[in-house]
Short mmCIF file of C-alpha atoms in Angstrom, two decimals:
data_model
loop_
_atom_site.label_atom_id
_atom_site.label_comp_id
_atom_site.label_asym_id
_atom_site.label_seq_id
_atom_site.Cartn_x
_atom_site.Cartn_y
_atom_site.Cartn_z
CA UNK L 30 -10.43 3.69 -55.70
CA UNK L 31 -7.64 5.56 -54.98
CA UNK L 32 -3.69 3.88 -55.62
CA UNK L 33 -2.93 4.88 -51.70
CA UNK L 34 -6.22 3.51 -50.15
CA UNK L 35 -5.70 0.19 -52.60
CA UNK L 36 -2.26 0.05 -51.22
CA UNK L 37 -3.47 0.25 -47.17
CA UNK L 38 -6.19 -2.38 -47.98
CA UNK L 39 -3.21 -4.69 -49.92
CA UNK L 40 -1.14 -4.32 -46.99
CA UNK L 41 -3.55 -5.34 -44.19
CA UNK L 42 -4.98 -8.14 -45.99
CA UNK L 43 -1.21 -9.48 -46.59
CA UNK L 44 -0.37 -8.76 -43.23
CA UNK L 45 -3.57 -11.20 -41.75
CA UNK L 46 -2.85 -13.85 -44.70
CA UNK L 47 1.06 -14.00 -43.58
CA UNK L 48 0.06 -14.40 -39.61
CA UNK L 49 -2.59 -16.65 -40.27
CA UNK L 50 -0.46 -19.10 -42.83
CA UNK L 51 2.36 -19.36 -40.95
CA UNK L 52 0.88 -19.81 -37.47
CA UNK L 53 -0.85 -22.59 -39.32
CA UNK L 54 2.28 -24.11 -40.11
CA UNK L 55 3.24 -24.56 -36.46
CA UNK L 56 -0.30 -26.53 -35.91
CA UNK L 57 1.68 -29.55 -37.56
CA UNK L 58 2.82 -31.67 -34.52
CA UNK L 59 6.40 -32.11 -34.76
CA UNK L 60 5.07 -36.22 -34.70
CA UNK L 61 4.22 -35.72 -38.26
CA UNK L 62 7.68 -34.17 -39.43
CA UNK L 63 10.02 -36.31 -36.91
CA UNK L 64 10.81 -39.24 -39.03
CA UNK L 65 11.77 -36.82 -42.46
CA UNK L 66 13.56 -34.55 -40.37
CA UNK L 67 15.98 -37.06 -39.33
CA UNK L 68 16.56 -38.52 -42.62
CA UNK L 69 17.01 -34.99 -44.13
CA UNK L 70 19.42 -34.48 -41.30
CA UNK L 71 21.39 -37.62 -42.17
CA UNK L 72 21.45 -36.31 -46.09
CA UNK L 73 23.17 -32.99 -44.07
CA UNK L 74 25.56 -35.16 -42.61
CA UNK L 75 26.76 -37.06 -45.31
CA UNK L 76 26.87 -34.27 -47.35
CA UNK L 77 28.34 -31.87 -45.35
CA UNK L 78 26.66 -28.10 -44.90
CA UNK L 79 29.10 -26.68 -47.81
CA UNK L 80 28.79 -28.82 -50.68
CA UNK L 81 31.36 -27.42 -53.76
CA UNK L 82 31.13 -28.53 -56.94
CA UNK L 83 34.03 -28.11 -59.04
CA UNK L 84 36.48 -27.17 -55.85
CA UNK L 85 35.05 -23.58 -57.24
CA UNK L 86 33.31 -21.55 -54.10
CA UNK L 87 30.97 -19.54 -56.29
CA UNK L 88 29.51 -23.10 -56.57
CA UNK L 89 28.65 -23.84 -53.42
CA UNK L 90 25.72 -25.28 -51.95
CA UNK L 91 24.01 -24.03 -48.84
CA UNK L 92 23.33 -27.34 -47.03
CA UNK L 93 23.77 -25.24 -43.54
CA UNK L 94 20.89 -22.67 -44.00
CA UNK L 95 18.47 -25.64 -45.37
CA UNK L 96 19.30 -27.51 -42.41
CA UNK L 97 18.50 -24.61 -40.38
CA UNK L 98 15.47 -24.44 -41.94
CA UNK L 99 15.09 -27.93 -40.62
CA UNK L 100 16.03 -26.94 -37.55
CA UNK L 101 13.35 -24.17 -37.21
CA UNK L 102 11.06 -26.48 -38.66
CA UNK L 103 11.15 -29.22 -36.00
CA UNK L 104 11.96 -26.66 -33.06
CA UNK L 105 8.44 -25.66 -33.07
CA UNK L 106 5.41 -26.26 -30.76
CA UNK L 107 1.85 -26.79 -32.18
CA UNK L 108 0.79 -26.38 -28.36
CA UNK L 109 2.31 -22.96 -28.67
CA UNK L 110 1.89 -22.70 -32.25
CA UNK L 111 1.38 -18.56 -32.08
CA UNK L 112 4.54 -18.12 -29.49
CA UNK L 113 6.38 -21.13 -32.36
CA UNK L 114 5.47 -18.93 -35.67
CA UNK L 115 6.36 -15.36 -33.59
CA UNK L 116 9.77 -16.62 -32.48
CA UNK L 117 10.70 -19.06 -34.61
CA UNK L 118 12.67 -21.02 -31.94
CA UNK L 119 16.48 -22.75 -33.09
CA UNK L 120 18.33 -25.44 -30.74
CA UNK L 121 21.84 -25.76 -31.64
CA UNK L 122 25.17 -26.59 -29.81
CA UNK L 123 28.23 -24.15 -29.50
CA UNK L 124 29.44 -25.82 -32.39
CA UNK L 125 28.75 -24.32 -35.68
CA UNK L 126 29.33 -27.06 -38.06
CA UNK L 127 27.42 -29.57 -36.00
CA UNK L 128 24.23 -28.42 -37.09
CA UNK L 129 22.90 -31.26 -38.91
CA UNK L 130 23.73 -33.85 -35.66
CA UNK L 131 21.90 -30.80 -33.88
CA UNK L 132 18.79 -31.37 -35.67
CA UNK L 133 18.71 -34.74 -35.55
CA UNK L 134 18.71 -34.68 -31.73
CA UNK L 135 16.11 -32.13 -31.60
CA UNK L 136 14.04 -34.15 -33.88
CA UNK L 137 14.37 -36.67 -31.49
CA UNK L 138 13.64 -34.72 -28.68
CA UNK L 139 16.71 -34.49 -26.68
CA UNK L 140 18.04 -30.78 -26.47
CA UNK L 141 20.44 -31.81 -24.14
CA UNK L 142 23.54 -29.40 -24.43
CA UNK L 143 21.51 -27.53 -26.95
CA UNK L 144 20.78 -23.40 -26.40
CA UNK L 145 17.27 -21.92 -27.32
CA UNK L 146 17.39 -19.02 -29.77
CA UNK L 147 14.53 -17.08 -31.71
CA UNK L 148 14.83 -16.14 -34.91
CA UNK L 149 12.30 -14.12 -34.96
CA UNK L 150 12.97 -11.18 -36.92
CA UNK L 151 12.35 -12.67 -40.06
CA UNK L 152 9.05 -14.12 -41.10
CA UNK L 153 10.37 -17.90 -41.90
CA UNK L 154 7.11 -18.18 -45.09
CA UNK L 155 8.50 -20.96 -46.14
CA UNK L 156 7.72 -23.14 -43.32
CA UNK L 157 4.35 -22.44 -44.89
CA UNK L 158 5.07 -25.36 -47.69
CA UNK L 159 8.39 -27.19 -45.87
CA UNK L 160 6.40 -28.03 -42.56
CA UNK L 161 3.46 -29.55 -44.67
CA UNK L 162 5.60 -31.05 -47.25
CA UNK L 163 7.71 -32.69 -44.59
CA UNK L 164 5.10 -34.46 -43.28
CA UNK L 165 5.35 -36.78 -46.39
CA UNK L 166 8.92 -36.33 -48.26
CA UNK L 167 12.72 -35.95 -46.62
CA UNK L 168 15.29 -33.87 -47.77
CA UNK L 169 16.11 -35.52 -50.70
CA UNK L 170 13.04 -36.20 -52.15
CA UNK L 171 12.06 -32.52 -51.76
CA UNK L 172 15.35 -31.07 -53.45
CA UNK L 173 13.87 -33.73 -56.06
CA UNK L 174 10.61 -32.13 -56.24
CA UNK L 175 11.68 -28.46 -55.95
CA UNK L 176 13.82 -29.16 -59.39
CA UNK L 177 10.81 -30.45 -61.00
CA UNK L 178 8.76 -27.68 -59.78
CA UNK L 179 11.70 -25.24 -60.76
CA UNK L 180 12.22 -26.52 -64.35
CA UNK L 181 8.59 -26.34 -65.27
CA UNK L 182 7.79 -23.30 -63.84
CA UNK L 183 10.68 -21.87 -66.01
CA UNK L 184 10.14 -23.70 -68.80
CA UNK L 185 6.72 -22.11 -69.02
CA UNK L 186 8.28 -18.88 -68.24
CA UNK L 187 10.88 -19.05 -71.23
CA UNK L 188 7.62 -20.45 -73.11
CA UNK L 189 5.67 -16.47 -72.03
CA UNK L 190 8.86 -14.45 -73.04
CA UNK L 191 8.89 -16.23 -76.28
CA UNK L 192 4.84 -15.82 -77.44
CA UNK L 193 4.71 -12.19 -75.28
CA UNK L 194 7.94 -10.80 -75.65
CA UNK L 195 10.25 -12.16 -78.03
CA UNK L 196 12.78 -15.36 -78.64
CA UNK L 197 15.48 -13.31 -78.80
CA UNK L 198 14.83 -11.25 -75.22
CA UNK L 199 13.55 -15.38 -73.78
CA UNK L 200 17.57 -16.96 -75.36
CA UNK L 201 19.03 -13.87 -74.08
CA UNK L 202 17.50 -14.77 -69.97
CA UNK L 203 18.55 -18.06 -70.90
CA UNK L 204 22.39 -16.99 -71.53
CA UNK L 205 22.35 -14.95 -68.38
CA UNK L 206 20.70 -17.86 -66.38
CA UNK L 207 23.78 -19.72 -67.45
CA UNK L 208 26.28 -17.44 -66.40
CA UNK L 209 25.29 -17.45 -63.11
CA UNK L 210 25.32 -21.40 -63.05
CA UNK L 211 21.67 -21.64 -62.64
CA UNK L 212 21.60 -25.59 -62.78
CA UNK L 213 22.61 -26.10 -59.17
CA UNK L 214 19.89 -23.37 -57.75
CA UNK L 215 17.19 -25.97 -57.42
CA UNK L 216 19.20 -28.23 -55.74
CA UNK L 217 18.99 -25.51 -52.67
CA UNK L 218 15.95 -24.74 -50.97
CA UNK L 219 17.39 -21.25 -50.10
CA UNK L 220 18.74 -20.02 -52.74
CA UNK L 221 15.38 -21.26 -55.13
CA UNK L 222 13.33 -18.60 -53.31
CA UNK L 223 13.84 -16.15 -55.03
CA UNK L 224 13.51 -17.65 -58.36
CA UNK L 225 10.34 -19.01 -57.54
CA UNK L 226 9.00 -15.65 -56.99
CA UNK L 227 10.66 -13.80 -60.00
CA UNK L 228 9.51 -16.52 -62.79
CA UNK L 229 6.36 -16.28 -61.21
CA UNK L 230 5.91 -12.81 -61.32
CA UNK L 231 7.08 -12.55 -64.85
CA UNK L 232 4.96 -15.21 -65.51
CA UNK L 233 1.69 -13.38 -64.02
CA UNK L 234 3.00 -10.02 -65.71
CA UNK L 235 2.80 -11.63 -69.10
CA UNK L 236 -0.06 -14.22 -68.76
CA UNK L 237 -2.09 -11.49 -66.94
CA UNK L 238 -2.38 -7.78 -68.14
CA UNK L 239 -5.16 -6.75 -65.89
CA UNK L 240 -2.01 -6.91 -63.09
CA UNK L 241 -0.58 -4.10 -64.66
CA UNK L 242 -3.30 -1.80 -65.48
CA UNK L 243 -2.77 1.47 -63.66
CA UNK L 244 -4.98 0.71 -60.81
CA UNK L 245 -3.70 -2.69 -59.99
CA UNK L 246 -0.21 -2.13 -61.50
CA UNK L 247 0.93 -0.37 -57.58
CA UNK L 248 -0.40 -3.33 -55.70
CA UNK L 249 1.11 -5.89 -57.56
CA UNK L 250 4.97 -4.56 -56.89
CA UNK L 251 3.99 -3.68 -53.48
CA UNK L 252 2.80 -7.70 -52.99
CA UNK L 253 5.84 -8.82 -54.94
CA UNK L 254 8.10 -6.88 -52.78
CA UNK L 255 5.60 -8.42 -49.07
CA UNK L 256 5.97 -11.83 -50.54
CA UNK L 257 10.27 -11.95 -51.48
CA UNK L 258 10.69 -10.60 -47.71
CA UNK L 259 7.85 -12.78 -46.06
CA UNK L 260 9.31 -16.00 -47.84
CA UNK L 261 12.97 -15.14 -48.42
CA UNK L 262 16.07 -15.57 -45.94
CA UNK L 263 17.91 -11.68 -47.80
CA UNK L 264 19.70 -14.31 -50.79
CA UNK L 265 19.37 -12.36 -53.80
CA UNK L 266 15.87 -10.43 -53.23
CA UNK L 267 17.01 -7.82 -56.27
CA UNK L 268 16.05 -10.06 -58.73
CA UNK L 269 12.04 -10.59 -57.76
CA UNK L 270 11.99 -7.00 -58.27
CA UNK L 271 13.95 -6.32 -61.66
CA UNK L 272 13.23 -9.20 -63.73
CA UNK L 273 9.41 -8.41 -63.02
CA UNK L 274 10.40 -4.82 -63.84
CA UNK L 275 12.12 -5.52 -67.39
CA UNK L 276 8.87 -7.88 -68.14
CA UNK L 277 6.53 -5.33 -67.29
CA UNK L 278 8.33 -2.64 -69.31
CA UNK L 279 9.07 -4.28 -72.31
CA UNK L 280 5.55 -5.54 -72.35
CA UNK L 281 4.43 -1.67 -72.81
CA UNK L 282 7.02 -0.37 -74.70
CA UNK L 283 6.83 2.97 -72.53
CA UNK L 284 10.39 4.37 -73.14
CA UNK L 285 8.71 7.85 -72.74
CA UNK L 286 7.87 7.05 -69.21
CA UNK L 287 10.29 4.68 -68.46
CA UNK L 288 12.85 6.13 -65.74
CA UNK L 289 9.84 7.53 -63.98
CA UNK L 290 8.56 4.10 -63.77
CA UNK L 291 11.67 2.25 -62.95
CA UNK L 292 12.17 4.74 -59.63
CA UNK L 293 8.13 4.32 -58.57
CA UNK L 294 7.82 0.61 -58.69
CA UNK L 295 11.14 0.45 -56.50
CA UNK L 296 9.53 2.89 -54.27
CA UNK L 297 6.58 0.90 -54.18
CA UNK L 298 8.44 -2.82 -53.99
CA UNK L 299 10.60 -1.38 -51.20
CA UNK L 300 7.70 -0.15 -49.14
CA UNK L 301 6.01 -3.74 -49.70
CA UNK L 302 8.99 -5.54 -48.43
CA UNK L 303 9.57 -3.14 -45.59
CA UNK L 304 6.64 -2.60 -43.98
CA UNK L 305 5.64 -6.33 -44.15
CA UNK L 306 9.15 -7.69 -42.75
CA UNK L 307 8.88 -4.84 -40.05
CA UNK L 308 4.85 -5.45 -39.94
CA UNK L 309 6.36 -9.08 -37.98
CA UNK L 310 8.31 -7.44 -35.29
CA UNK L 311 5.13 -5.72 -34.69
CA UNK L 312 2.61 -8.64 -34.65
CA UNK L 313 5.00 -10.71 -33.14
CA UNK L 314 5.00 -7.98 -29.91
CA UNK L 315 1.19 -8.00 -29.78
CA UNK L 316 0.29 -11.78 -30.00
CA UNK L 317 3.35 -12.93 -27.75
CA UNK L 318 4.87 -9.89 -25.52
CA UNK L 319 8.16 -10.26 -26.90
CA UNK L 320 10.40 -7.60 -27.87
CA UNK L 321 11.51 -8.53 -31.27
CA UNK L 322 12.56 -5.17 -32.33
CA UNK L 323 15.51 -4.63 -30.75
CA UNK L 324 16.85 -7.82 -32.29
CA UNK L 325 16.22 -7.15 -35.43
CA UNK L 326 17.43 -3.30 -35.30
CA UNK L 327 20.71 -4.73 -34.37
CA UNK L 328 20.77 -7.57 -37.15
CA UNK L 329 20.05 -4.41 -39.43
CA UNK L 330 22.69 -2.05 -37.80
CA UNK L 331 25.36 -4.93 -38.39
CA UNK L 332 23.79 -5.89 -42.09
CA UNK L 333 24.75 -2.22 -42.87
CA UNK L 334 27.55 -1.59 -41.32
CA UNK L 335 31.30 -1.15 -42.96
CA UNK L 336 33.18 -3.76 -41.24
CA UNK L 337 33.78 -6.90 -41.98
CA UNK L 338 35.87 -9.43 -40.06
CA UNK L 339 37.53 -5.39 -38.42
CA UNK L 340 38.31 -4.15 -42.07
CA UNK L 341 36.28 -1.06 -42.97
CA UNK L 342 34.75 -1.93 -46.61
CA UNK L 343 35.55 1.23 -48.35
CA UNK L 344 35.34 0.97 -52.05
CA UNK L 345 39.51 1.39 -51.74
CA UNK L 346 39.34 -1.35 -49.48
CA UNK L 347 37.17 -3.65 -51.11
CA UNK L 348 38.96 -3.03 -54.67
CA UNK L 349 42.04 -3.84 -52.50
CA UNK L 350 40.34 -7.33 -50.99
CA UNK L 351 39.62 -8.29 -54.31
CA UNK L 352 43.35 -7.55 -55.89
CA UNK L 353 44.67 -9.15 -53.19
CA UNK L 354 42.45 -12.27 -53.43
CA UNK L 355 43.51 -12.29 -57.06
CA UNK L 356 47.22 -11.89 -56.76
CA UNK L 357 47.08 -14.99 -54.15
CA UNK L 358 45.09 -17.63 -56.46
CA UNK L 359 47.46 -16.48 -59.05
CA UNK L 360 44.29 -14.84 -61.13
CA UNK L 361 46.45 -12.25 -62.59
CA UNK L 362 47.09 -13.56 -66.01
CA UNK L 363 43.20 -14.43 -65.95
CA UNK L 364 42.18 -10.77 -65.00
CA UNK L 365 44.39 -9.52 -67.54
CA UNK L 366 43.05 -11.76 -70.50
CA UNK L 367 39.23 -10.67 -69.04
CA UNK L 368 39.93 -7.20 -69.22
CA UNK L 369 41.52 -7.40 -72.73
CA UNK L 370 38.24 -9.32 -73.95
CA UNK L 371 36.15 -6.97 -72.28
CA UNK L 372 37.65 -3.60 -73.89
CA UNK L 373 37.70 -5.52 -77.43
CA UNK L 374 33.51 -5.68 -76.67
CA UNK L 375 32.94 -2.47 -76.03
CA UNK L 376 35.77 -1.20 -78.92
CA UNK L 377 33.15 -3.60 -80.99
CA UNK L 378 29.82 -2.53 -78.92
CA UNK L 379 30.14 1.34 -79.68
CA UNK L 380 30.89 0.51 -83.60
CA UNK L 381 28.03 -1.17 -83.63
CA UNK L 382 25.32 1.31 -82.04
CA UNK L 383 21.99 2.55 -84.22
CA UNK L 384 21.97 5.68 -83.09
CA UNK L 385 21.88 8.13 -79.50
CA UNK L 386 17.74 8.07 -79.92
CA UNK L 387 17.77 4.23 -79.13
CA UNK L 388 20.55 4.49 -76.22
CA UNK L 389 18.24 7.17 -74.47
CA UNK L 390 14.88 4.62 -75.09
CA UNK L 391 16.48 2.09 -73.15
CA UNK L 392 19.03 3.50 -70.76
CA UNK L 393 15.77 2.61 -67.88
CA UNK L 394 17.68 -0.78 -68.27
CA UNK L 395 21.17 0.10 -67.22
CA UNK L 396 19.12 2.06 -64.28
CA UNK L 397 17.86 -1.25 -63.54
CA UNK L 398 20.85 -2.43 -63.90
CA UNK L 399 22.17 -0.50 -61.43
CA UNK L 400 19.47 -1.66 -58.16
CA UNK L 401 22.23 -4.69 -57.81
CA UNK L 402 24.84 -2.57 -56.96
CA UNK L 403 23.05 -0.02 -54.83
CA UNK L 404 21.87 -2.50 -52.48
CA UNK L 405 25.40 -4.10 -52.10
CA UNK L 406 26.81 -0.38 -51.44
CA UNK L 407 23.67 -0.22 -48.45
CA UNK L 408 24.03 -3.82 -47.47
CA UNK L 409 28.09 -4.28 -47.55
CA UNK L 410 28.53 -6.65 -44.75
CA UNK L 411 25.89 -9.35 -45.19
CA UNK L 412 26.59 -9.27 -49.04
CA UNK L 413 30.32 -9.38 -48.58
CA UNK L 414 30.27 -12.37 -45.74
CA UNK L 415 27.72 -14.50 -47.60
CA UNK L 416 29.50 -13.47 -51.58
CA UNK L 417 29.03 -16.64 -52.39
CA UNK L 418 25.62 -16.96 -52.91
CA UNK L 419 24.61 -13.51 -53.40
CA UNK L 420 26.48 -12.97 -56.51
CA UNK L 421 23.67 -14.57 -58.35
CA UNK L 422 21.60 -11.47 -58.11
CA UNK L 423 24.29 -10.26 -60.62
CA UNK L 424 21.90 -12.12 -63.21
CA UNK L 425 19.49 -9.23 -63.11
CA UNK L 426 22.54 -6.82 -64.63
CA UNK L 427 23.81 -9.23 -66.81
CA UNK L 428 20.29 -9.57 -68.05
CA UNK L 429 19.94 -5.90 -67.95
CA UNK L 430 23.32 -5.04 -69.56
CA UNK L 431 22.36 -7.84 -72.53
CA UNK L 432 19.55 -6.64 -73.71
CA UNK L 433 20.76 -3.11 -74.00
CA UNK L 434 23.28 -4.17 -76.06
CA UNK L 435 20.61 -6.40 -77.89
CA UNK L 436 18.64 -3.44 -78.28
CA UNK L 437 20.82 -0.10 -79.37
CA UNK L 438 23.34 -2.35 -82.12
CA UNK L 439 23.21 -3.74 -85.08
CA UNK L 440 26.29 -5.42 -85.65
CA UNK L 441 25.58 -5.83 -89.26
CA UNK L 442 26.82 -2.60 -89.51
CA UNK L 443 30.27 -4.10 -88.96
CA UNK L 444 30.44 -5.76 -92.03
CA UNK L 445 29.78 -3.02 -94.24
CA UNK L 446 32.45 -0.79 -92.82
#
């Protein structure tokens, strides 16, 4: 069968699974959820929707988007389950930070001084397992579950790279994994998403060869790239694509071929995530007769745009935002030490490499490297405004950047000269 007639079949029987999971969600009657959502709203509430740890705000929690997803949750109608899982209803006062009281009203079925929204230009998957699971756990108990869940599933990921790849490539995830703080992604729903779906995939990749065989090897990216933008809420959706990537190519030791397959698989990734996100707009028209399109063209036009809070984000201007950030926490004398540390490792890194055959075999990973970047240039304002949580997609350079290093020196070589 041919890769393009595979690829039409993929996408329509994604496209049914998606609409028929989801509308199941919104059977649940909001009876069955009630009592969780309200003590998961109370856990908001004490909490607060931005949790810090370490007064540090690259280590913030998200408590406001899980309690919107709460919020969604409970908002629905299993008498209008269809019209609930199109539109993804919201009812939420004028005041942003009273979310979690929000909720709890709904919850308890006064909207009074509440406004109706849809959210409907995003498919909301994961009301798919939070609707069902909160039919039995709250808040906390799930964020207690989702780190079980979350350790295992990478634990038997690290165990994969170890038997399929090597120890060395599995330590070196696990030093990137820490330098992006990865102990406090479990304890968000949102920001686990995407996590979920790269181990996953890596796991599959490895466990699974058949995946990759030419034939399949289309459809897989493609349904990696359907599921990150059915289930995910745009967090750090570059990393269910490269980390799969970096598996998959390392597993087959194509250097030859590499670049060429880098620049497919994103081609094919991209047109799974696109066509299914935009697929909703579409089935959301059909089955309900609302115009969901023009909402989500203008979500898109702002996601894209260059302003932010009426500064134009320029690369001048956003080096400038950053210096000037710096120069007011009194970073200076940080940035300067950094910078010194960082031209001492590359003085050390280019002593240190084999030779120019080996830097060409694996430059595909600095071009991986690069898909971080790229989609920060195209998606400035959303990944400017919500920094703080999309910064761990920089694990997928830093993974990226290691291993090349891992894999053109030998810094043996520096102790001979």
């Amino acid at each position: 069968m041919k890769a393009s007639l595979k690829l039409v079949i993929n996408y329509c029987i994604l496209l049914i699974a998606f609409t028929i999971f989801i509308i199941g969600a919104y059977l649940i009657p909001n009876s069955a959820i009630k009592d969780n959502v309200v003590k998961s709203a109370h856990v908001f509430q004490k909490e607060g929707l931005y949790k810090t740890f370490f007064n540090f705000k690259l280590f913030q929690m998200d408590n406001f988007t899980d309690c919107y997803m709460m919020n969604l949750a409970v908002s629905g109608n299993n008498c209008k389950a269809v019209e609930s899982a199109m539109m993804n209803y919201d009812y939420k006062s004028v005041k942003f930070m009273d979310l979690a009281y929000d909720t709890e009203k709904i919850a308890l079925s006064d909207t009074t001084n509440l406004h109706k929204e849809s959210y409907g230009r995003y498919w909301h998957g994961y009301q798919t397992t939070l609707r069902p699971t909160l039919t039995i756990l709250n808040y906390k108990q799930i964020r207690v579950l989702n780190y079980i869940l979350f350790s295992i599933i990478l634990g038997c990921c690290f165990y994969l790279m170890c038997r399929k790849l090597s120890q060395k490539v599995a330590i070196i995830f696990g030093i990137s994994l820490l330098l992006i703080n990865f102990p406090i992604v479990p304890l968000s729903l949102q920001f686990s998403t995407c996590f979920f779906i790269s181990f996953i995939s890596m796991m599959l990749i490895m466990k699974y060869p058949k995946l990759t065989h030419q034939s399949n090897l289309y459809c897989t990216f493609f349904t990696i790239g359907a599921i990150t933008s059915y289930m995910d809420f745009l967090t750090t959706p570059q990393l269910t694509l490269g980390l799969p990537l970096i598996t998959y190519l390392l597993m087959k030791q194509e250097k030859a071929k590499a670049w060429k397959t880098v620049i497919l698989l994103s081609i094919v990734w991209a047109m799974g995530y696109g066509f299914l996100w935009a697929s909703k707009w579409m089935v959301g028209f059909i089955l309900t007769g609302n115009n969901i399109l023009s909402d989500a063209l203008q979500s898109a036009e702002l996601r894209t745009s260059n302003l932010y809070k009426g500064m134009e984000m320029t690369i001048p201007n956003i080096i400038d935002f950053i210096w000037t950030n710096i120069q007011t926490k009194n970073l200076t004398g940080l940035l300067v030490l950094a910078t010194t540390v960082f031209m001492v490792c590359i003085y050390i890194y280019f002593r240190a490499i084999k030779n120019k055959q080996v830097m060409k075999d694996y430059s595909w990973l600095l071009l991986i490297a690069l898909i971080v970047p790229a989609w920060f240039l195209i998606m400035r304002n959303h990944s400017i405004q919500h920094g703080w949580f999309t910064w761990r997609s920089g694990l997928l350079p830093l993974f990226s950047i290691l291993l090349y290093i891992y894999f053109t020196a030998d810094f043996r070589k520096l102790l001979h000269k």
